[in-house]
Amino acid sequence: MKLNNQVAIVTGGALGIGGGVARKLAREGSKVLIVDIAEEEAKKNKETIEENGGIAEYLIGDVALESVAKEMVDLSVSLFGRLDIIVQNAYGGLGAGSAVDINIKDWNKGLNLLVGALYLGAKYAVPAMEDSGVDSNFIPKQWKGFGLRQGNPPKENIGRIINISSVHGILNAPKSIVYETGKSAVIGMTRQMAVDFGPLGITVNAIAPGHIVTERGDDQWKKVGNNEGFRLFELQYPVRRTGTPQDVANMISFLCSHEASFITGQTIAVDGGLSVQLQEDLVMDLKNFISTNKNLRTHFDKEDKSRDRW
Ligand SMILES: NC(=O)c1ccc[n+]([C@@H]2O[C@H](COP(=O)([O-])OP(=O)(O)OC[C@H]3O[C@@H](n4cnc5c(N)ncnc54)[C@H](O)[C@@H]3O)[C@@H](O)[C@H]2O)c1
């Protein structure tokens, strides 16, 4: 197990990507504190982790609030004795539209959750990680090896911050000023935190997932009731499939492990190659599929008018 004796906070850890991350970190030996606004789902995920031999607890609260950011860090230390990892993943209820469409209340609320909560999480988590220090079981044996110059002992293992961005932080969809601005800010914030906290022994990385089918996403696709729409989505990915929470969780558990202690400030796309392919080729490749599936529908169809591109 990669993360024995580690303690992790996962925000939005009840469902979806965060739910999968909480389960994976627990499987790798970490104790996990789930922080979420969805009580029933948080409790259910904690129970699933325990049924599989892991250790988890949950806290109900809105991570955009400073009081909750402080409480989750205090609770991690009081319950589990330390804090090593924070995965900042929670999101929901954002307004959609351009700068003209979005009112100031929705703008502030959205950015408070997408960006502000991550600043608050780090603000309280970093001192707790420093106080926790390096877990002696986590010091890598190979550090001493090979007769080569190794530099200082592995202070890198004091802490890990993982911020969840999106392919929407790298590429922009129309009429999404709140989400796209927030997710690109996460990339800049991750670089800044990496520079600030590297000397303390804390690495900070971001993940940019592509389309990940979660419990909620699956419900949306079921409502569409047209498998061709989902197939169209898959065809846009070089690997010809969309992602799962496990795909993201696997990358996060690697970044939290000792093996990743020299990686910081990076945004890693877990997107099946979506963000590296040339868009004009993609459109040409997909045109046959679209023209031969006359009844094609996707979960975006209801938004067609507001998304008018022509
Ligand atoms: N699913 C995707 O395709 C996808 C793609 C790229 C990026 N992402 C990012 O991944 C992260 C998770 O997305 P998801 O699809 O798993 O979402 P989801 O809606 O399935 O889960 C989000 C979780 O966050 C919780 N939450 C919402 N607001 C909260 C708040 N204020 N405080 C605490 N908890 C809160 C929800 O209750 C839920 O458990 C988000 O940051 C999202 O932007 C998702």
Short mmCIF file of C-alpha atoms and ligand atoms in Angstrom, two decimals:
data_model
loop_
_atom_site.label_atom_id
_atom_site.label_comp_id
_atom_site.label_asym_id
_atom_site.label_seq_id
_atom_site.Cartn_x
_atom_site.Cartn_y
_atom_site.Cartn_z
CA MET A 1 0.00 0.00 0.00
CA LYS A 2 1.46 3.32 -1.15
CA LEU A 3 0.00 5.54 1.58
CA ASN A 4 0.26 3.58 4.82
CA ASN A 5 -0.15 5.75 7.92
CA GLN A 6 -1.05 8.82 5.89
CA VAL A 7 -4.06 11.02 6.64
CA ALA A 8 -6.03 12.68 3.84
CA ILE A 9 -8.86 15.18 3.51
CA VAL A 10 -10.99 14.84 0.35
CA THR A 11 -13.42 17.70 -0.26
CA GLY A 12 -16.52 16.71 -2.21
CA GLY A 13 -15.55 13.17 -1.24
CA ALA A 14 -19.07 11.79 -0.98
CA LEU A 15 -19.76 11.28 -4.66
CA GLY A 16 -18.26 11.34 -8.12
CA ILE A 17 -14.55 11.84 -8.61
CA GLY A 18 -14.04 12.77 -4.95
CA GLY A 19 -15.92 9.65 -3.87
CA GLY A 20 -13.61 7.49 -5.99
CA VAL A 21 -10.52 9.33 -4.71
CA ALA A 22 -11.57 8.81 -1.08
CA ARG A 23 -11.99 5.06 -1.69
CA LYS A 24 -8.68 4.75 -3.53
CA LEU A 25 -6.64 6.65 -0.91
CA ALA A 26 -8.22 4.47 1.79
CA ARG A 27 -7.35 1.31 -0.20
CA GLU A 28 -3.75 2.55 -0.34
CA GLY A 29 -3.66 2.75 3.48
CA SER A 30 -4.59 6.37 4.14
CA LYS A 31 -7.14 7.41 6.75
CA VAL A 32 -9.65 9.66 5.01
CA LEU A 33 -11.81 12.57 6.13
CA ILE A 34 -14.60 13.20 3.62
CA VAL A 35 -15.86 16.82 3.63
CA ASP A 36 -19.11 17.37 1.75
CA ILE A 37 -22.53 19.03 1.87
CA ALA A 38 -24.34 15.78 0.98
CA GLU A 39 -24.79 13.95 4.28
CA GLU A 40 -26.43 10.74 3.15
CA GLU A 41 -23.88 10.19 0.36
CA ALA A 42 -20.92 11.07 2.61
CA LYS A 43 -22.08 8.56 5.21
CA LYS A 44 -22.59 5.92 2.53
CA ASN A 45 -19.08 6.41 1.13
CA LYS A 46 -17.56 6.23 4.63
CA GLU A 47 -19.41 2.93 5.17
CA THR A 48 -18.23 1.57 1.82
CA ILE A 49 -14.64 2.39 2.77
CA GLU A 50 -15.04 0.69 6.16
CA GLU A 51 -16.66 -2.40 4.61
CA ASN A 52 -13.50 -2.73 2.52
CA GLY A 53 -11.21 -2.55 5.54
CA GLY A 54 -10.38 1.18 5.34
CA ILE A 55 -10.69 3.97 7.88
CA ALA A 56 -12.83 7.04 7.13
CA GLU A 57 -14.85 9.75 8.79
CA TYR A 58 -16.99 12.54 7.37
CA LEU A 59 -17.73 16.19 8.08
CA ILE A 60 -20.72 18.02 6.65
CA GLY A 61 -19.98 21.58 5.58
CA ASP A 62 -19.55 24.04 2.72
CA VAL A 63 -15.82 24.23 1.97
CA ALA A 64 -16.17 27.79 0.65
CA LEU A 65 -16.59 28.89 4.28
CA GLU A 66 -13.46 29.71 6.27
CA SER A 67 -14.97 28.16 9.41
CA VAL A 68 -15.36 24.81 7.58
CA ALA A 69 -11.82 24.93 6.16
CA LYS A 70 -10.46 25.37 9.67
CA GLU A 71 -12.81 22.77 11.16
CA MET A 72 -11.86 20.06 8.64
CA VAL A 73 -8.15 20.48 9.33
CA ASP A 74 -8.67 20.54 13.12
CA LEU A 75 -10.89 17.46 12.86
CA SER A 76 -8.34 15.54 10.79
CA VAL A 77 -5.70 16.19 13.45
CA SER A 78 -7.98 15.44 16.40
CA LEU A 79 -9.39 12.23 14.85
CA PHE A 80 -6.32 10.80 13.14
CA GLY A 81 -3.41 12.63 14.78
CA ARG A 82 -1.98 14.29 11.68
CA LEU A 83 -2.57 15.60 8.15
CA ASP A 84 -0.53 14.64 5.08
CA ILE A 85 -2.79 15.05 2.03
CA ILE A 86 -5.59 17.36 0.93
CA VAL A 87 -7.50 16.77 -2.30
CA GLN A 88 -9.49 19.91 -3.17
CA ASN A 89 -12.26 18.65 -5.41
CA ALA A 90 -15.71 19.93 -4.27
CA TYR A 91 -17.92 21.78 -6.72
CA GLY A 92 -21.57 22.23 -7.60
CA GLY A 93 -24.41 24.65 -8.27
CA LEU A 94 -22.54 27.07 -10.52
CA GLY A 95 -24.23 29.58 -12.82
CA ALA A 96 -23.69 29.19 -16.60
CA GLY A 97 -23.39 32.03 -19.09
CA SER A 98 -21.12 34.78 -20.37
CA ALA A 99 -19.96 37.82 -18.37
CA VAL A 100 -23.10 39.58 -19.60
CA ASP A 101 -25.39 36.78 -18.41
CA ILE A 102 -23.90 36.09 -14.98
CA ASN A 103 -24.90 38.34 -12.09
CA ILE A 104 -22.39 39.44 -9.48
CA LYS A 105 -23.86 37.19 -6.80
CA ASP A 106 -23.38 34.03 -8.90
CA TRP A 107 -19.93 35.21 -9.98
CA ASN A 108 -18.80 35.67 -6.37
CA LYS A 109 -20.42 32.45 -5.18
CA GLY A 110 -18.87 30.42 -8.02
CA LEU A 111 -15.37 31.81 -7.64
CA ASN A 112 -15.56 31.44 -3.85
CA LEU A 113 -16.09 27.71 -4.29
CA LEU A 114 -13.86 27.04 -7.32
CA VAL A 115 -10.91 29.17 -6.19
CA GLY A 116 -11.54 30.62 -2.70
CA ALA A 117 -12.12 27.22 -1.08
CA LEU A 118 -8.77 25.98 -2.40
CA TYR A 119 -6.95 29.00 -0.97
CA LEU A 120 -8.69 28.42 2.40
CA GLY A 121 -7.94 24.69 2.33
CA ALA A 122 -4.23 25.35 1.83
CA LYS A 123 -4.20 28.18 4.37
CA TYR A 124 -5.21 25.81 7.18
CA ALA A 125 -3.79 22.52 5.86
CA VAL A 126 -0.20 23.65 5.34
CA PRO A 127 0.56 24.54 8.99
CA ALA A 128 -1.07 21.25 10.09
CA MET A 129 1.09 19.31 7.60
CA GLU A 130 4.19 21.06 8.92
CA ASP A 131 3.21 20.25 12.51
CA SER A 132 2.61 16.61 11.53
CA GLY A 133 6.12 16.33 10.03
CA VAL A 134 7.40 13.36 8.05
CA ASP A 135 5.86 10.04 8.99
CA SER A 136 8.90 7.91 9.84
CA ASN A 137 7.40 4.91 8.04
CA PHE A 138 7.25 6.94 4.88
CA ILE A 139 10.96 7.77 4.52
CA PRO A 140 12.08 5.96 1.38
CA LYS A 141 14.84 3.41 1.83
CA GLN A 142 16.29 4.04 -1.61
CA TRP A 143 17.14 7.62 -0.61
CA LYS A 144 20.46 6.42 0.77
CA GLY A 145 21.39 4.39 -2.28
CA PHE A 146 23.47 4.17 -5.42
CA GLY A 147 26.53 6.13 -4.25
CA LEU A 148 25.33 9.21 -6.07
CA ARG A 149 24.78 12.66 -4.63
CA GLN A 150 21.24 12.56 -3.21
CA GLY A 151 20.81 16.05 -1.80
CA ASN A 152 19.05 16.63 1.48
CA PRO A 153 16.86 14.02 3.18
CA PRO A 154 13.35 13.73 1.80
CA LYS A 155 11.63 16.69 3.29
CA GLU A 156 9.36 16.37 0.22
CA ASN A 157 7.17 13.89 2.03
CA ILE A 158 5.76 16.31 4.57
CA GLY A 159 2.61 16.99 2.56
CA ARG A 160 0.68 16.79 -0.68
CA ILE A 161 -1.91 19.23 -2.03
CA ILE A 162 -3.93 18.12 -5.05
CA ASN A 163 -6.17 20.74 -6.66
CA ILE A 164 -8.82 19.60 -9.11
CA SER A 165 -8.92 21.74 -12.25
CA SER A 166 -10.38 20.50 -15.55
CA VAL A 167 -9.75 20.37 -19.28
CA HIS A 168 -11.96 23.49 -19.01
CA GLY A 169 -8.99 25.16 -17.30
CA ILE A 170 -6.92 24.53 -20.43
CA LEU A 171 -9.52 24.94 -23.21
CA ASN A 172 -12.68 27.04 -23.13
CA ALA A 173 -16.30 26.15 -23.80
CA PRO A 174 -18.73 28.95 -24.70
CA LYS A 175 -20.91 30.66 -22.09
CA SER A 176 -19.05 29.30 -19.06
CA ILE A 177 -17.29 32.33 -17.58
CA VAL A 178 -17.49 31.15 -13.97
CA TYR A 179 -16.33 27.55 -14.45
CA GLU A 180 -13.62 28.26 -17.05
CA THR A 181 -12.21 31.22 -15.12
CA GLY A 182 -12.22 29.22 -11.89
CA LYS A 183 -10.58 26.16 -13.39
CA SER A 184 -7.81 28.13 -15.13
CA ALA A 185 -7.20 30.05 -11.88
CA VAL A 186 -6.69 26.69 -10.16
CA ILE A 187 -3.78 25.99 -12.53
CA GLY A 188 -2.11 29.32 -11.70
CA MET A 189 -2.80 28.89 -7.99
CA THR A 190 -1.26 25.42 -8.06
CA ARG A 191 1.98 26.79 -9.54
CA GLN A 192 2.05 29.55 -6.93
CA MET A 193 1.47 27.14 -4.04
CA ALA A 194 4.16 24.81 -5.40
CA VAL A 195 6.68 27.65 -5.31
CA ASP A 196 5.54 28.81 -1.87
CA PHE A 197 5.30 25.43 -0.15
CA GLY A 198 8.05 23.43 -1.88
CA PRO A 199 10.66 24.66 0.63
CA LEU A 200 8.42 23.36 3.45
CA GLY A 201 8.41 19.88 1.94
CA ILE A 202 4.93 20.03 0.41
CA THR A 203 4.23 19.29 -3.26
CA VAL A 204 1.23 20.87 -4.99
CA ASN A 205 -0.20 19.55 -8.26
CA ALA A 206 -3.42 19.95 -10.21
CA ILE A 207 -5.44 17.42 -12.19
CA ALA A 208 -7.32 18.37 -15.34
CA PRO A 209 -9.86 15.60 -15.94
CA GLY A 210 -11.66 15.12 -19.23
CA HIS A 211 -15.25 13.85 -19.28
CA ILE A 212 -15.55 11.56 -16.26
CA VAL A 213 -18.77 9.62 -15.87
CA THR A 214 -19.88 9.91 -12.25
CA GLU A 215 -23.13 8.96 -10.51
CA ARG A 216 -24.63 12.35 -11.49
CA GLY A 217 -23.15 12.29 -14.99
CA ASP A 218 -24.55 8.81 -15.55
CA ASP A 219 -28.02 10.07 -14.57
CA GLN A 220 -27.72 12.87 -17.15
CA TRP A 221 -26.79 10.39 -19.86
CA LYS A 222 -29.67 8.09 -18.87
CA LYS A 223 -32.08 11.00 -19.31
CA VAL A 224 -30.73 11.59 -22.82
CA GLY A 225 -31.78 8.00 -23.55
CA ASN A 226 -29.68 7.81 -26.70
CA ASN A 227 -26.52 5.72 -26.67
CA GLU A 228 -25.28 7.34 -29.86
CA GLY A 229 -24.86 10.63 -27.98
CA PHE A 230 -22.57 8.98 -25.47
CA ARG A 231 -20.69 7.22 -28.28
CA LEU A 232 -20.13 10.62 -29.92
CA PHE A 233 -18.52 11.79 -26.70
CA GLU A 234 -16.28 8.74 -26.55
CA LEU A 235 -15.21 9.18 -30.17
CA GLN A 236 -13.80 12.60 -29.37
CA TYR A 237 -11.17 10.96 -27.16
CA PRO A 238 -8.03 9.49 -28.77
CA VAL A 239 -8.41 6.48 -26.43
CA ARG A 240 -12.06 6.17 -27.62
CA ARG A 241 -13.58 6.18 -24.16
CA THR A 242 -14.56 8.67 -21.49
CA GLY A 243 -13.05 8.49 -18.01
CA THR A 244 -14.00 7.03 -14.66
CA PRO A 245 -13.39 8.35 -11.13
CA GLN A 246 -10.82 5.54 -10.79
CA ASP A 247 -8.76 6.99 -13.66
CA VAL A 248 -8.43 10.26 -11.73
CA ALA A 249 -7.97 8.51 -8.37
CA ASN A 250 -5.07 6.42 -9.74
CA MET A 251 -3.16 9.56 -10.76
CA ILE A 252 -3.87 11.23 -7.42
CA SER A 253 -2.67 8.26 -5.39
CA PHE A 254 0.56 8.25 -7.44
CA LEU A 255 1.06 12.01 -6.89
CA CYS A 256 0.51 11.48 -3.14
CA SER A 257 3.08 8.69 -2.97
CA HIS A 258 6.79 8.96 -2.34
CA GLU A 259 7.40 8.02 -5.99
CA ALA A 260 6.10 11.45 -7.00
CA SER A 261 8.10 13.53 -4.53
CA PHE A 262 10.02 15.38 -7.30
CA ILE A 263 6.84 16.44 -9.16
CA THR A 264 5.29 19.76 -8.17
CA GLY A 265 3.49 22.72 -9.72
CA GLN A 266 2.20 20.57 -12.58
CA THR A 267 -1.25 20.26 -14.09
CA ILE A 268 -1.71 16.71 -15.28
CA ALA A 269 -4.47 16.10 -17.80
CA VAL A 270 -6.27 12.84 -17.11
CA ASP A 271 -8.28 13.12 -20.28
CA GLY A 272 -7.56 10.21 -22.63
CA GLY A 273 -5.68 12.62 -24.91
CA LEU A 274 -8.65 14.99 -25.45
CA SER A 275 -6.58 18.15 -25.01
CA VAL A 276 -3.67 17.20 -27.27
CA GLN A 277 -5.40 16.41 -30.53
CA LEU A 278 -5.85 18.84 -33.38
CA GLN A 279 -9.45 20.04 -33.34
CA GLU A 280 -9.96 20.44 -37.08
CA ASP A 281 -8.99 16.80 -37.71
CA LEU A 282 -11.34 15.72 -34.98
CA VAL A 283 -14.28 17.50 -36.57
CA MET A 284 -13.54 15.93 -39.95
CA ASP A 285 -13.31 12.49 -38.32
CA LEU A 286 -16.62 12.90 -36.53
CA LYS A 287 -18.65 14.32 -39.40
CA ASN A 288 -19.54 10.88 -40.81
CA PHE A 289 -20.70 9.64 -37.44
CA ILE A 290 -22.88 12.72 -36.96
CA SER A 291 -24.36 12.68 -40.45
CA THR A 292 -25.22 8.97 -40.26
CA ASN A 293 -26.90 9.26 -36.85
CA LYS A 294 -29.83 11.51 -37.61
CA ASN A 295 -31.44 11.21 -34.17
CA LEU A 296 -28.25 11.96 -32.30
CA ARG A 297 -28.77 13.63 -28.91
CA THR A 298 -26.37 14.54 -26.12
CA HIS A 299 -26.87 15.91 -22.63
CA PHE A 300 -26.10 19.37 -24.04
CA ASP A 301 -29.14 19.38 -26.34
CA LYS A 302 -31.38 21.22 -23.90
CA GLU A 303 -28.92 24.12 -23.94
CA ASP A 304 -28.73 24.53 -27.70
CA LYS A 305 -30.16 28.05 -27.84
CA SER A 306 -27.93 29.57 -25.19
CA ARG A 307 -24.89 27.88 -26.73
CA ASP A 308 -25.51 29.12 -30.28
CA ARG A 309 -22.10 29.14 -31.99
CA TRP A 310 -22.99 30.29 -35.47
N1 LIG B 1 -17.00 14.79 -13.94
C1 LIG B 1 -16.30 15.39 -14.89
O1 LIG B 1 -16.46 15.12 -16.08
C2 LIG B 1 -15.26 16.42 -14.52
C3 LIG B 1 -14.39 16.85 -15.54
C4 LIG B 1 -13.40 17.77 -15.22
C5 LIG B 1 -13.28 18.26 -13.92
N2 LIG B 1 -14.15 17.83 -12.97
C6 LIG B 1 -13.96 18.37 -11.62
O2 LIG B 1 -13.88 17.30 -10.71
C7 LIG B 1 -14.43 17.69 -9.46
C8 LIG B 1 -15.51 16.72 -9.05
O3 LIG B 1 -16.50 16.70 -10.04
P1 LIG B 1 -17.61 15.55 -10.10
O4 LIG B 1 -18.04 15.45 -11.51
O5 LIG B 1 -17.13 14.35 -9.38
O6 LIG B 1 -18.79 16.26 -9.30
P2 LIG B 1 -20.04 15.64 -8.48
O7 LIG B 1 -21.13 16.64 -8.60
O8 LIG B 1 -20.30 14.24 -8.89
O9 LIG B 1 -19.46 15.65 -7.00
C9 LIG B 1 -19.15 16.84 -6.36
C10 LIG B 1 -19.18 16.63 -4.87
O10 LIG B 1 -18.92 17.90 -4.24
C11 LIG B 1 -19.89 18.11 -3.22
N3 LIG B 1 -20.06 19.56 -3.00
C12 LIG B 1 -20.69 20.46 -3.81
N4 LIG B 1 -20.58 21.70 -3.29
C13 LIG B 1 -19.89 21.58 -2.13
C14 LIG B 1 -19.45 22.52 -1.14
N5 LIG B 1 -19.74 23.83 -1.26
N6 LIG B 1 -18.76 22.06 -0.07
C15 LIG B 1 -18.48 20.73 0.06
N7 LIG B 1 -18.85 19.80 -0.86
C16 LIG B 1 -19.54 20.23 -1.94
C17 LIG B 1 -21.14 17.44 -3.76
O11 LIG B 1 -22.09 17.16 -2.75
C18 LIG B 1 -20.55 16.17 -4.39
O12 LIG B 1 -20.40 15.13 -3.43
C19 LIG B 1 -14.92 19.13 -9.63
O13 LIG B 1 -13.92 20.01 -9.19
C20 LIG B 1 -15.10 19.25 -11.13
O14 LIG B 1 -14.97 20.56 -11.59
C21 LIG B 1 -15.14 16.93 -13.24
#
